[in-house]
């Protein structure tokens, strides 16, 4: 279809809805990274000694990695200039305030910021059934429904508070799934992270509401480095949501987060992400570099960790939410939709590491590339020697919109146990001209037909999202495809 | 009588190869026209060209549809103006729910006609009514469009959509192919109920048997991209008896 190109060009040019920034006073430390900076961040966070030591250990390790640019992680199917880590400010707090004790202390501009993003922080306005931790730049500004959750023994708070009030739990679990030695960005994060969310579900408790963290980068010249730690004790259940946006800026901003999940015996954690960081303009100027390490461990028998993600933002996405299936009969799932347009690059997928017996994992990945973007699935399924009767099902489907974009699939299988059952299916399709013709012959416009076909393509993933989120996700996909602000 | 479609000297080709070599055809409101012909004669090409398939190059001729130039309109515009094609090979739309698809299609047409969009409840009611008319298995409406449907179910789904969209000109491209005799009877029965005084049908078929159930007012025979003979219902029976070779041997000079 000749008009395809024209339409797709509009798609690539389409505006980023959350591209505005908020004018607020902020305490932003000078650019640069050194031991001194680590100590400064640590002091601002009122870290206990063990935390400072942990940061310094990570920083020394990272320094070693960073001393040789040849050792920067380069294996992903993405291209970008070397990041100048001295040209980033590693700490920025709105309103000169490193932490807020109540919503009254929060600058009204900030509350408006989150409201404009559809994240009201006043509890009476909040969607029933969702508790929110709102993180702007380096600081958590508000966590809702804390008291309500506390009645069930659930801890849901900013990482800063967790270090202060639940130090033992943080010390026990932080770095246990993603150690600072894991990779380049995990080391950087462990050194400079400034906030994030902490969530603890006691044994036998089914969390009565969805927990969510909303991340916003606001300040120019900064990076965002947060950590999320979720611990689900025996027989507990929690559904956790994460959303992200950032202003439109001509520079590239770095987001290097770490998420760790620990699921004990028979516990279930469902983690959903809508990632909509600023993707840069159509020519690839600006946008967030999203280098994230997310991993969960099914520690106990019968536990389950499920990752669902809708990735539409960021100039570069580099993330592989993974599950270590250690407990017998544990289950790992990964459901992903990655949509790239303009000059966006996404290299995303998962690792399913089967250690326990009768473990099973499911991977369903849908990549949609438009315009000049590149979209790769990269996944590892490893069945260890002792993992008797492990099962994996992997399905990767790619859809191309237009003929200047790319879709790539890099599946890795390492199977050391002969009882394993592993299935892999992969398809790549152009959005079919015959499908377009069929829709249009029924009176449906070209734009609506593309939307219909793309959302149909993503259907089985979107149904995995919690209801409220699924509605958001559909809207977001529609806006991404719209070619204009929704 | 009101003219719906008037084709004059229509020529079309695909990748430089001529397929239609000057087709003349006129359809009035209320009429059912059947086009028969051997494989490769250009029958399905005519259907595709009328629907606006861009794979075909128009090399000459005119197509007047309700007083406007059909060839000047986009595919979706033609559809909204009331041109419907029941596909020979309906495609599958994975993940696209049939009801959502119908809602968009019906409301696109309604919007074009200046009507209020149908709300979910009204649409469901309409769908239930039309599905009963053409004996469509109600469960099919709950699936993705054509996904995993049998050949017969797909064809029936096309007629179901025809019933939902209520076009002015309905083109049926070999709707009978792949149908067993029972399905053929019930699909034809559905189409017969959709015959109205202000709707025209163009029915393309290779076999005469469809015309036993769906009795046409006119029969045309296409050979080498031209309509070489036209007549009434009896022409189809003659063809049945003598085969297409007979037509080719008796072409008028």
XYZ file of C-alpha atoms in Angstrom, chain A residues 1-3 433-446 448-449 451-457 459, chain B residues 51-54 75-76 79-80 83-85 87 91-96 100-101 104-105 108 146 158 161 165:
54
model
C 0.000 0.000 0.000
C 1.498 3.260 -1.097
C -0.117 5.320 1.608
C -1.453 -6.226 2.675
C -4.190 -8.783 2.295
C -5.247 -8.192 5.912
C -5.221 -4.437 5.345
C -7.245 -4.854 2.168
C -9.741 -7.039 3.984
C -10.279 -4.470 6.748
C -10.467 -1.553 4.353
C -12.932 -3.422 2.139
C -15.212 -3.389 5.174
C -15.003 0.405 5.368
C -12.324 0.598 8.068
C -9.778 3.361 7.438
C -6.112 2.558 6.977
C -7.872 2.086 12.189
C -6.995 -1.075 10.299
C -4.467 -0.271 15.009
C -6.865 -3.174 14.847
C -4.259 -5.555 13.456
C -1.520 -4.475 15.868
C -3.712 -4.726 18.929
C -4.920 -8.097 17.704
C -1.292 -9.160 17.394
C -3.975 -9.424 22.364
C -13.245 -3.474 -4.716
C -10.104 -1.395 -5.346
C -7.277 -3.901 -4.954
C -4.111 -1.976 -5.810
C -10.795 0.927 -1.018
C -12.356 1.956 2.296
C -16.809 0.122 1.044
C -18.399 2.981 2.963
C -19.571 -1.776 -2.288
C -19.065 -5.114 -0.560
C -16.837 -7.967 -1.643
C -13.814 -12.788 -0.596
C -7.933 -13.848 5.487
C -7.539 -14.571 9.182
C -7.070 -11.641 11.557
C -5.391 -13.190 14.623
C -6.396 -11.612 17.926
C -8.952 -9.274 16.317
C -14.802 -5.503 17.582
C -14.134 -5.831 13.874
C -15.563 -0.711 13.531
C -16.834 -1.704 10.111
C -17.422 3.440 9.771
C -11.814 -16.109 10.578
C -18.503 -13.320 4.670
C -20.754 -9.466 7.252
C -23.168 -3.987 6.401
